[in-house]
Amino acid sequence: MADLLLGQVLSFRGDPFDSPDAAQVLSQGAVLVDRGRIAEVGEAATLRARHPQARVHDHGRHLISAGFVDAHVHYPQTAIIASWGKRLIDWLNTYTFPEEMRFADPAYAKDIAGRYLDLVLARGTTTVCSYATIHPASVDAIFSAAQARGMRVFAGKTCMDRNAPEGLRDTVLSAYDDSKALLRKWHKVDRLSYVITPRFSPTSTPEQLSALGALWREYPDCLMQTHLSEQLDEIAWVRDLFPQSRDYLDTYETQGLLREGAVYGHAIHLTDREKARLIEAGASLVHCPTSNTFIGSGLFDMGLARSLRVGLATDTGGGSSFSMLRTMAAAYEVAQLRGQSLHPSQLWWLATQGSARALRCEDRIGNIAPGMEADLVVINLASTPAIEQATRRAEDLWQALFPTIMMGDDRAVAEVWVGGNRRGV
Ligand code: GUN
Ligand code: ZN
């Protein structure tokens, strides 16, 4: 039987960075969900009359949106989120690498993968693009957990063959072989996509980057994810490690790791040449604002969203939150510090369609339109007394929504639908 969700329906017919009326709001709207997909979107009265048999879920003044898409996370860092007092390289060595070492135990990986996906689902996130650890079983764990929940998830084995502790290094050959075996096992199975994942240039030799570039040429429809120009110390280190490279991006470019489908996290301190090449190549960038303030990395230039695919992400656990609401708030604050004011429609778009576009799956998820997969979040716009009182004089949806963006948390998430199935949150 089909399901009919009633509420205020928010969808996008374009990119709000290009046109101010890209967002569409039906204040008494309806979404018909049938066999895992969105079948129809329209006025509540019309759809009710047309589908009298459908099971009705009346959400009143709640907002119905596409589920959030978190375009850059490290699910293995779930347990070390909000660790105190370090900057990037120290943070990796002190907190991250010891924790990732624990994923040598497949039972631990399974436990964290399930815990992580339940935490994000409770915050309205229905798709993530995750790094695993170097251990192949850590990829099996996240994909199995996603499969059990019916989620569309992107993930890959993190490859590192230098500058990481013993026990957390692979080799040129094992990175290639293990990545290929995992890709063949999981890519395009159910709603899963394999992502070729060199961690970042400091932890891969040029030979390993080259081997992963070769693997990407064999499987060109995969995404490739890595980190780019996050902190100044890191960039200086890359300069020392790759003296012949023109810049950080060049360390990837020369090894076949720059083209459409490349997804670079952070990308804060870019040179003009790097920006031009990223635009020319059609690459994607992912903005991770809570991470960039928490680890002290810098302020992303959202002006790049006019010429590049830009997604939004928590970067758990460098980021300090599992919530895309909190992440939108941080994106707003970072932009303010750069003299840019992001409109609520732009923030919401970044957390849904923008991230889906960065992951090149915007035709399937991240929007409410007929034929799209039915991954939905229902948002209570008055989830706490503080938010409720701030919305009382709201004159349009954006004024009603912005307090939830800035102050909302998991209490704002009334319901989540994954692949057409309702989940308790
Ligand atoms: N650069 C390389 N690895 C990482 C990581 O795990 N988190 C962040 N924030 N940056 C990185
Ligand atoms: Zn990261």
Short mmCIF file of C-alpha atoms and ligand atoms in Angstrom, two decimals:
data_model
loop_
_atom_site.label_atom_id
_atom_site.label_comp_id
_atom_site.label_asym_id
_atom_site.label_seq_id
_atom_site.Cartn_x
_atom_site.Cartn_y
_atom_site.Cartn_z
CA MET A 1 0.00 0.00 0.00
CA ALA A 2 1.22 3.52 -0.81
CA ASP A 3 1.92 6.07 1.93
CA LEU A 4 0.82 9.69 1.77
CA LEU A 5 2.81 12.15 3.92
CA LEU A 6 1.15 15.49 4.59
CA GLY A 7 2.97 18.63 5.77
CA GLN A 8 4.95 21.59 4.47
CA VAL A 9 6.92 20.12 1.58
CA LEU A 10 10.30 21.63 0.64
CA SER A 11 11.90 20.72 -2.67
CA PHE A 12 14.31 22.29 -5.16
CA ARG A 13 13.83 22.85 -8.86
CA GLY A 14 17.26 24.42 -9.25
CA ASP A 15 20.34 25.57 -7.42
CA PRO A 16 19.69 28.42 -4.94
CA PHE A 17 23.27 29.64 -5.51
CA ASP A 18 22.17 30.36 -9.11
CA SER A 19 18.58 31.49 -8.71
CA PRO A 20 16.78 32.88 -5.64
CA ASP A 21 13.50 31.04 -6.37
CA ALA A 22 15.05 27.58 -6.76
CA ALA A 23 13.33 26.32 -3.62
CA GLN A 24 9.69 25.35 -3.78
CA VAL A 25 7.47 25.21 -0.69
CA LEU A 26 4.01 23.68 -0.57
CA SER A 27 2.59 24.82 2.75
CA GLN A 28 -0.21 22.25 2.61
CA GLY A 29 1.67 19.71 0.58
CA ALA A 30 1.78 15.97 0.15
CA VAL A 31 4.29 13.33 -0.89
CA LEU A 32 3.09 9.97 -2.17
CA VAL A 33 5.55 7.15 -1.46
CA ASP A 34 5.16 3.89 -3.31
CA ARG A 35 7.52 0.91 -3.52
CA GLY A 36 10.51 2.81 -2.17
CA ARG A 37 10.16 5.83 -4.41
CA ILE A 38 8.45 9.18 -4.47
CA ALA A 39 5.49 8.68 -6.80
CA GLU A 40 3.84 12.12 -6.66
CA VAL A 41 4.25 15.52 -5.03
CA GLY A 42 1.48 18.10 -4.86
CA GLU A 43 -1.23 19.83 -2.86
CA ALA A 44 -2.54 17.75 0.04
CA ALA A 45 -6.20 18.06 -0.99
CA THR A 46 -5.48 16.98 -4.55
CA LEU A 47 -3.37 13.95 -3.63
CA ARG A 48 -5.79 12.85 -0.89
CA ALA A 49 -8.67 12.88 -3.38
CA ARG A 50 -6.63 11.08 -6.02
CA HIS A 51 -5.34 8.35 -3.65
CA PRO A 52 -8.11 7.52 -1.17
CA GLN A 53 -6.54 4.12 -0.44
CA ALA A 54 -3.15 5.46 0.60
CA ARG A 55 -2.09 5.27 4.26
CA VAL A 56 -2.11 8.90 5.47
CA HIS A 57 0.60 10.31 7.77
CA ASP A 58 -0.52 13.81 8.70
CA HIS A 59 2.42 15.87 9.96
CA GLY A 60 0.52 19.13 10.30
CA ARG A 61 2.95 22.11 10.14
CA HIS A 62 6.07 19.93 10.19
CA LEU A 63 8.47 20.26 7.28
CA ILE A 64 8.93 17.33 4.91
CA SER A 65 12.33 17.36 3.18
CA ALA A 66 14.70 14.99 1.47
CA GLY A 67 16.87 13.21 4.05
CA PHE A 68 20.24 14.81 4.72
CA VAL A 69 23.28 13.70 2.74
CA ASP A 70 26.56 13.88 4.70
CA ALA A 71 29.26 13.91 2.04
CA HIS A 72 32.40 13.31 4.15
CA VAL A 73 32.62 11.28 7.35
CA HIS A 74 34.93 8.85 9.11
CA TYR A 75 32.55 6.40 10.79
CA PRO A 76 35.52 4.75 12.64
CA GLN A 77 36.02 8.03 14.53
CA THR A 78 32.59 7.81 16.20
CA ALA A 79 34.00 7.04 19.65
CA ILE A 80 36.65 9.81 19.58
CA ILE A 81 34.37 12.66 18.53
CA ALA A 82 34.90 15.80 20.63
CA SER A 83 38.44 14.96 21.78
CA TRP A 84 40.23 17.95 23.27
CA GLY A 85 43.04 20.19 22.33
CA LYS A 86 44.84 19.13 19.12
CA ARG A 87 45.36 20.37 15.62
CA LEU A 88 45.26 18.16 12.54
CA ILE A 89 48.51 16.16 12.54
CA ASP A 90 48.67 15.85 16.36
CA TRP A 91 44.97 15.02 16.42
CA LEU A 92 45.52 12.20 13.92
CA ASN A 93 48.46 10.78 15.86
CA THR A 94 46.97 11.21 19.34
CA TYR A 95 43.34 10.24 18.88
CA THR A 96 42.57 8.97 15.39
CA PHE A 97 45.24 6.42 14.60
CA PRO A 98 45.02 4.59 17.96
CA GLU A 99 41.24 4.39 17.57
CA GLU A 100 41.43 3.21 13.95
CA MET A 101 43.85 0.49 15.12
CA ARG A 102 41.00 -1.07 17.07
CA PHE A 103 39.23 -1.83 13.79
CA ALA A 104 41.59 -4.76 13.29
CA ASP A 105 38.85 -6.50 15.30
CA PRO A 106 35.86 -7.08 12.97
CA ALA A 107 33.49 -7.31 15.95
CA TYR A 108 34.50 -3.79 17.05
CA ALA A 109 34.03 -2.50 13.48
CA LYS A 110 30.56 -4.04 13.36
CA ASP A 111 29.59 -2.52 16.71
CA ILE A 112 30.72 1.00 15.73
CA ALA A 113 29.22 0.84 12.22
CA GLY A 114 25.77 0.06 13.62
CA ARG A 115 26.11 2.63 16.39
CA TYR A 116 27.21 5.28 13.90
CA LEU A 117 24.38 4.73 11.40
CA ASP A 118 21.77 4.77 14.17
CA LEU A 119 23.19 8.06 15.51
CA VAL A 120 22.99 9.73 12.09
CA LEU A 121 19.55 8.34 11.21
CA ALA A 122 18.23 9.81 14.47
CA ARG A 123 19.50 13.18 13.17
CA GLY A 124 17.78 12.84 9.79
CA THR A 125 20.81 11.79 7.74
CA THR A 126 19.90 9.07 5.28
CA THR A 127 23.11 8.92 3.20
CA VAL A 128 26.76 9.24 4.19
CA CYS A 129 30.02 9.02 2.26
CA SER A 130 32.48 7.45 4.70
CA TYR A 131 36.11 6.57 5.02
CA ALA A 132 36.62 3.18 6.67
CA THR A 133 40.03 2.16 8.09
CA ILE A 134 42.81 0.26 6.32
CA HIS A 135 41.14 -3.00 7.37
CA PRO A 136 38.91 -4.58 4.70
CA ALA A 137 36.53 -5.85 7.41
CA SER A 138 35.81 -2.22 8.35
CA VAL A 139 34.33 -1.75 4.88
CA ASP A 140 32.29 -4.93 5.19
CA ALA A 141 31.01 -3.62 8.54
CA ILE A 142 29.70 -0.28 7.28
CA PHE A 143 28.20 -1.73 4.09
CA SER A 144 26.50 -4.59 6.00
CA ALA A 145 25.09 -2.12 8.54
CA ALA A 146 23.83 0.13 5.71
CA GLN A 147 22.30 -2.84 3.91
CA ALA A 148 20.46 -3.91 7.07
CA ARG A 149 18.97 -0.40 7.32
CA GLY A 150 18.22 -0.04 3.58
CA MET A 151 20.44 3.04 3.32
CA ARG A 152 22.26 4.48 0.32
CA VAL A 153 25.85 4.61 1.56
CA PHE A 154 29.19 5.37 -0.07
CA ALA A 155 32.38 4.04 1.55
CA GLY A 156 35.87 2.79 0.88
CA LYS A 157 38.94 1.27 2.49
CA THR A 158 41.32 4.01 3.63
CA CYS A 159 44.74 3.45 2.06
CA MET A 160 47.97 4.49 3.83
CA ASP A 161 51.46 3.12 3.18
CA ARG A 162 53.58 5.66 5.09
CA ASN A 163 53.54 8.13 8.00
CA ALA A 164 51.09 5.99 9.94
CA PRO A 165 51.89 3.62 12.81
CA GLU A 166 52.80 -0.02 12.39
CA GLY A 167 49.53 -1.93 12.16
CA LEU A 168 47.83 0.89 10.28
CA ARG A 169 49.77 0.70 7.04
CA ASP A 170 49.07 -1.26 3.90
CA THR A 171 51.34 -1.42 0.83
CA VAL A 172 51.08 -0.33 -2.78
CA LEU A 173 50.00 -3.81 -3.78
CA SER A 174 47.66 -4.65 -0.89
CA ALA A 175 45.93 -1.26 -1.16
CA TYR A 176 45.25 -1.96 -4.82
CA ASP A 177 44.25 -5.62 -4.31
CA ASP A 178 42.08 -5.05 -1.23
CA SER A 179 40.36 -2.00 -2.73
CA LYS A 180 39.64 -3.90 -5.93
CA ALA A 181 38.27 -6.95 -4.10
CA LEU A 182 36.01 -4.75 -1.94
CA LEU A 183 34.87 -2.78 -4.96
CA ARG A 184 33.93 -5.97 -6.79
CA LYS A 185 32.14 -7.29 -3.70
CA TRP A 186 30.09 -4.19 -2.85
CA HIS A 187 29.91 -1.61 -5.63
CA LYS A 188 26.32 -1.18 -6.83
CA VAL A 189 25.05 -3.97 -4.57
CA ASP A 190 21.65 -2.78 -3.29
CA ARG A 191 22.12 0.93 -2.47
CA LEU A 192 25.87 0.75 -1.86
CA SER A 193 28.71 2.41 -3.76
CA TYR A 194 32.40 1.76 -3.35
CA VAL A 195 34.69 4.81 -3.18
CA ILE A 196 38.43 4.57 -3.90
CA THR A 197 39.96 6.17 -0.79
CA PRO A 198 43.60 7.24 -0.41
CA ARG A 199 43.55 9.04 2.98
CA PHE A 200 45.69 12.01 1.86
CA SER A 201 49.04 12.61 0.21
CA PRO A 202 51.11 12.60 3.44
CA THR A 203 50.12 8.99 4.17
CA SER A 204 50.48 7.58 0.65
CA THR A 205 53.64 7.19 -1.40
CA PRO A 206 53.43 8.45 -4.99
CA GLU A 207 53.48 4.77 -6.00
CA GLN A 208 50.36 4.05 -3.93
CA LEU A 209 48.54 7.09 -5.30
CA SER A 210 49.49 5.94 -8.79
CA ALA A 211 48.21 2.39 -8.17
CA LEU A 212 44.88 3.80 -6.95
CA GLY A 213 44.76 6.07 -10.01
CA ALA A 214 45.17 2.94 -12.15
CA LEU A 215 42.36 1.19 -10.25
CA TRP A 216 40.14 4.23 -10.83
CA ARG A 217 40.80 4.02 -14.58
CA GLU A 218 39.62 0.39 -14.47
CA TYR A 219 36.40 1.38 -12.64
CA PRO A 220 35.70 4.89 -13.89
CA ASP A 221 32.13 5.06 -12.56
CA CYS A 222 33.34 4.93 -8.93
CA LEU A 223 33.97 8.03 -6.89
CA MET A 224 37.43 8.75 -5.48
CA GLN A 225 37.65 10.59 -2.15
CA THR A 226 40.57 12.14 -0.31
CA HIS A 227 41.61 15.25 1.68
CA LEU A 228 42.99 18.46 0.19
CA SER A 229 44.55 21.59 1.73
CA GLU A 230 42.95 21.42 5.16
CA GLN A 231 45.66 23.02 7.37
CA LEU A 232 48.73 25.14 6.65
CA ASP A 233 51.10 22.74 8.50
CA GLU A 234 49.75 19.88 6.42
CA ILE A 235 50.31 21.81 3.19
CA ALA A 236 53.92 22.57 4.22
CA TRP A 237 54.41 18.87 4.95
CA VAL A 238 53.08 17.94 1.51
CA ARG A 239 55.52 20.43 -0.02
CA ASP A 240 58.40 18.62 1.76
CA LEU A 241 57.17 15.16 0.83
CA PHE A 242 56.52 16.02 -2.84
CA PRO A 243 59.22 18.56 -3.76
CA GLN A 244 58.58 18.15 -7.47
CA SER A 245 54.83 18.89 -7.26
CA ARG A 246 53.45 22.30 -8.21
CA ASP A 247 51.01 22.28 -5.28
CA TYR A 248 48.91 19.91 -3.12
CA LEU A 249 46.38 19.16 -5.87
CA ASP A 250 49.23 18.28 -8.23
CA THR A 251 50.19 15.34 -5.97
CA TYR A 252 46.82 13.80 -6.92
CA GLU A 253 46.63 15.15 -10.45
CA THR A 254 49.91 13.59 -11.61
CA GLN A 255 48.77 10.16 -10.33
CA GLY A 256 45.42 10.11 -12.15
CA LEU A 257 43.37 11.21 -9.13
CA LEU A 258 41.81 14.38 -10.54
CA ARG A 259 38.73 14.27 -12.75
CA GLU A 260 34.94 14.19 -12.50
CA GLY A 261 34.03 11.96 -9.58
CA ALA A 262 36.93 13.17 -7.44
CA VAL A 263 35.61 14.33 -4.04
CA TYR A 264 38.02 16.41 -1.99
CA GLY A 265 37.32 17.12 1.67
CA HIS A 266 38.06 20.55 3.18
CA ALA A 267 39.90 22.38 0.31
CA ILE A 268 40.34 25.54 2.36
CA HIS A 269 43.73 26.96 1.42
CA LEU A 270 43.66 26.63 -2.38
CA THR A 271 45.94 28.44 -4.82
CA ASP A 272 44.54 30.06 -7.95
CA ARG A 273 45.99 27.26 -10.05
CA GLU A 274 44.30 24.63 -7.87
CA LYS A 275 40.94 26.38 -8.11
CA ALA A 276 41.20 26.68 -11.88
CA ARG A 277 42.16 23.02 -12.32
CA LEU A 278 39.38 21.81 -9.98
CA ILE A 279 36.83 23.77 -11.99
CA GLU A 280 38.25 22.59 -15.33
CA ALA A 281 38.24 18.96 -14.17
CA GLY A 282 34.67 19.07 -12.77
CA ALA A 283 35.75 17.84 -9.35
CA SER A 284 33.68 18.09 -6.15
CA LEU A 285 34.59 19.79 -2.87
CA VAL A 286 33.12 19.04 0.53
CA HIS A 287 32.85 21.75 3.17
CA CYS A 288 33.20 20.45 6.75
CA PRO A 289 32.58 23.55 8.88
CA THR A 290 32.38 22.08 12.40
CA SER A 291 35.64 20.26 11.75
CA ASN A 292 37.33 23.34 10.31
CA THR A 293 36.55 25.38 13.41
CA PHE A 294 37.06 22.50 15.89
CA ILE A 295 40.51 21.50 14.57
CA GLY A 296 41.30 25.13 13.76
CA SER A 297 41.80 24.64 10.02
CA GLY A 298 40.37 27.79 8.44
CA LEU A 299 37.38 29.28 6.66
CA PHE A 300 36.12 27.64 3.46
CA ASP A 301 35.25 29.95 0.57
CA MET A 302 31.60 29.25 -0.26
CA GLY A 303 31.97 31.45 -3.34
CA LEU A 304 33.35 28.28 -4.96
CA ALA A 305 29.80 26.85 -4.99
CA ARG A 306 29.09 28.99 -8.04
CA SER A 307 31.60 27.11 -10.18
CA LEU A 308 32.09 23.73 -8.48
CA ARG A 309 30.00 20.95 -7.02
CA VAL A 310 30.14 21.65 -3.28
CA GLY A 311 28.70 19.36 -0.64
CA LEU A 312 28.36 19.73 3.11
CA ALA A 313 29.58 17.31 5.75
CA THR A 314 30.10 16.69 9.44
CA ASP A 315 33.58 15.10 9.00
CA THR A 316 32.87 12.97 12.07
CA GLY A 317 34.97 12.76 14.26
CA GLY A 318 37.22 15.74 13.30
CA GLY A 319 33.87 17.49 13.16
CA SER A 320 32.23 17.98 16.52
CA SER A 321 28.70 16.85 15.68
CA PHE A 322 26.76 14.04 13.97
CA SER A 323 24.03 16.50 13.00
CA MET A 324 23.59 18.15 9.62
CA LEU A 325 21.48 20.84 11.32
CA ARG A 326 24.46 21.77 13.49
CA THR A 327 26.63 21.58 10.38
CA MET A 328 24.38 24.01 8.48
CA ALA A 329 24.63 26.38 11.46
CA ALA A 330 28.42 26.18 11.37
CA ALA A 331 28.42 26.74 7.58
CA TYR A 332 26.37 29.88 8.18
CA GLU A 333 28.82 31.11 10.82
CA VAL A 334 31.91 30.37 8.74
CA ALA A 335 30.41 32.23 5.79
CA GLN A 336 29.56 35.18 8.05
CA LEU A 337 33.21 35.35 9.10
CA ARG A 338 34.06 35.67 5.39
CA GLY A 339 31.44 38.37 4.83
CA GLN A 340 28.99 36.06 3.06
CA SER A 341 25.41 35.48 4.28
CA LEU A 342 24.07 32.11 3.27
CA HIS A 343 20.30 32.01 2.85
CA PRO A 344 18.47 29.17 4.67
CA SER A 345 17.50 27.74 1.28
CA GLN A 346 21.20 27.59 0.33
CA LEU A 347 22.10 25.89 3.62
CA TRP A 348 19.31 23.34 3.21
CA TRP A 349 20.24 22.74 -0.41
CA LEU A 350 23.89 22.12 0.55
CA ALA A 351 22.78 19.50 3.10
CA THR A 352 20.58 17.68 0.58
CA GLN A 353 20.90 18.29 -3.20
CA GLY A 354 24.31 19.96 -2.95
CA SER A 355 25.86 16.98 -1.21
CA ALA A 356 24.05 14.57 -3.53
CA ARG A 357 25.45 16.52 -6.50
CA ALA A 358 28.95 16.39 -5.02
CA LEU A 359 28.51 12.60 -4.87
CA ARG A 360 27.00 12.55 -8.37
CA CYS A 361 23.75 10.94 -7.28
CA GLU A 362 21.48 14.00 -7.40
CA ASP A 363 19.12 12.20 -9.78
CA ARG A 364 18.34 9.62 -7.05
CA ILE A 365 18.54 11.29 -3.64
CA GLY A 366 18.62 14.71 -2.00
CA ASN A 367 15.35 16.09 -3.38
CA ILE A 368 11.62 15.47 -3.39
CA ALA A 369 10.44 14.78 -6.92
CA PRO A 370 8.65 11.95 -8.70
CA GLY A 371 10.97 9.00 -9.34
CA MET A 372 13.47 9.90 -6.61
CA GLU A 373 14.23 7.39 -3.89
CA ALA A 374 12.03 7.97 -0.83
CA ASP A 375 14.64 9.06 1.74
CA LEU A 376 12.82 11.71 3.75
CA VAL A 377 13.08 13.62 7.00
CA VAL A 378 10.15 15.20 8.82
CA ILE A 379 11.25 18.25 10.83
CA ASN A 380 9.39 19.71 13.80
CA LEU A 381 9.86 23.48 13.46
CA ALA A 382 9.04 24.08 17.14
CA SER A 383 11.00 21.26 18.78
CA THR A 384 12.11 23.17 21.89
CA PRO A 385 10.66 26.14 23.79
CA ALA A 386 13.62 28.30 22.70
CA ILE A 387 13.02 27.53 19.03
CA GLU A 388 9.25 27.75 19.27
CA GLN A 389 9.30 31.28 20.72
CA ALA A 390 11.77 32.41 18.05
CA THR A 391 9.44 31.32 15.25
CA ARG A 392 6.23 32.94 16.48
CA ARG A 393 6.52 36.04 14.30
CA ALA A 394 7.83 34.19 11.25
CA GLU A 395 6.33 35.47 8.02
CA ASP A 396 7.55 32.75 5.70
CA LEU A 397 9.07 29.29 5.81
CA TRP A 398 12.63 30.60 5.88
CA GLN A 399 12.02 32.68 8.99
CA ALA A 400 10.27 29.68 10.54
CA LEU A 401 13.10 27.31 9.59
CA PHE A 402 16.19 29.36 10.44
CA PRO A 403 15.92 28.99 14.27
CA THR A 404 15.83 25.20 13.78
CA ILE A 405 18.92 25.40 11.55
CA MET A 406 20.78 27.43 14.18
CA MET A 407 19.51 25.75 17.37
CA GLY A 408 17.97 22.43 16.32
CA ASP A 409 19.21 18.97 17.24
CA ASP A 410 17.86 15.43 17.16
CA ARG A 411 14.70 16.62 18.94
CA ALA A 412 13.75 18.42 15.72
CA VAL A 413 13.68 15.16 13.77
CA ALA A 414 10.14 13.85 14.04
CA GLU A 415 10.42 11.00 11.57
CA VAL A 416 12.81 9.51 9.02
CA TRP A 417 11.98 7.48 5.92
CA VAL A 418 14.63 5.32 4.29
CA GLY A 419 13.94 3.82 0.89
CA GLY A 420 10.21 4.21 1.42
CA ASN A 421 10.21 2.64 4.90
CA ARG A 422 9.44 4.59 8.04
CA ARG A 423 11.97 4.27 10.83
CA GLY A 424 11.43 5.06 14.48
CA VAL A 425 13.85 7.78 15.64
N1 GUN B 1 43.27 14.36 6.91
C1 GUN B 1 43.70 13.09 6.81
N2 GUN B 1 42.97 12.26 7.57
C2 GUN B 1 42.05 13.02 8.17
C3 GUN B 1 40.99 12.74 9.09
O1 GUN B 1 40.75 11.62 9.50
N3 GUN B 1 40.25 13.81 9.49
C4 GUN B 1 40.49 15.07 9.04
N4 GUN B 1 39.72 16.08 9.47
N5 GUN B 1 41.48 15.36 8.19
C5 GUN B 1 42.25 14.35 7.77
ZN ZN B 2 38.07 13.60 6.67
#
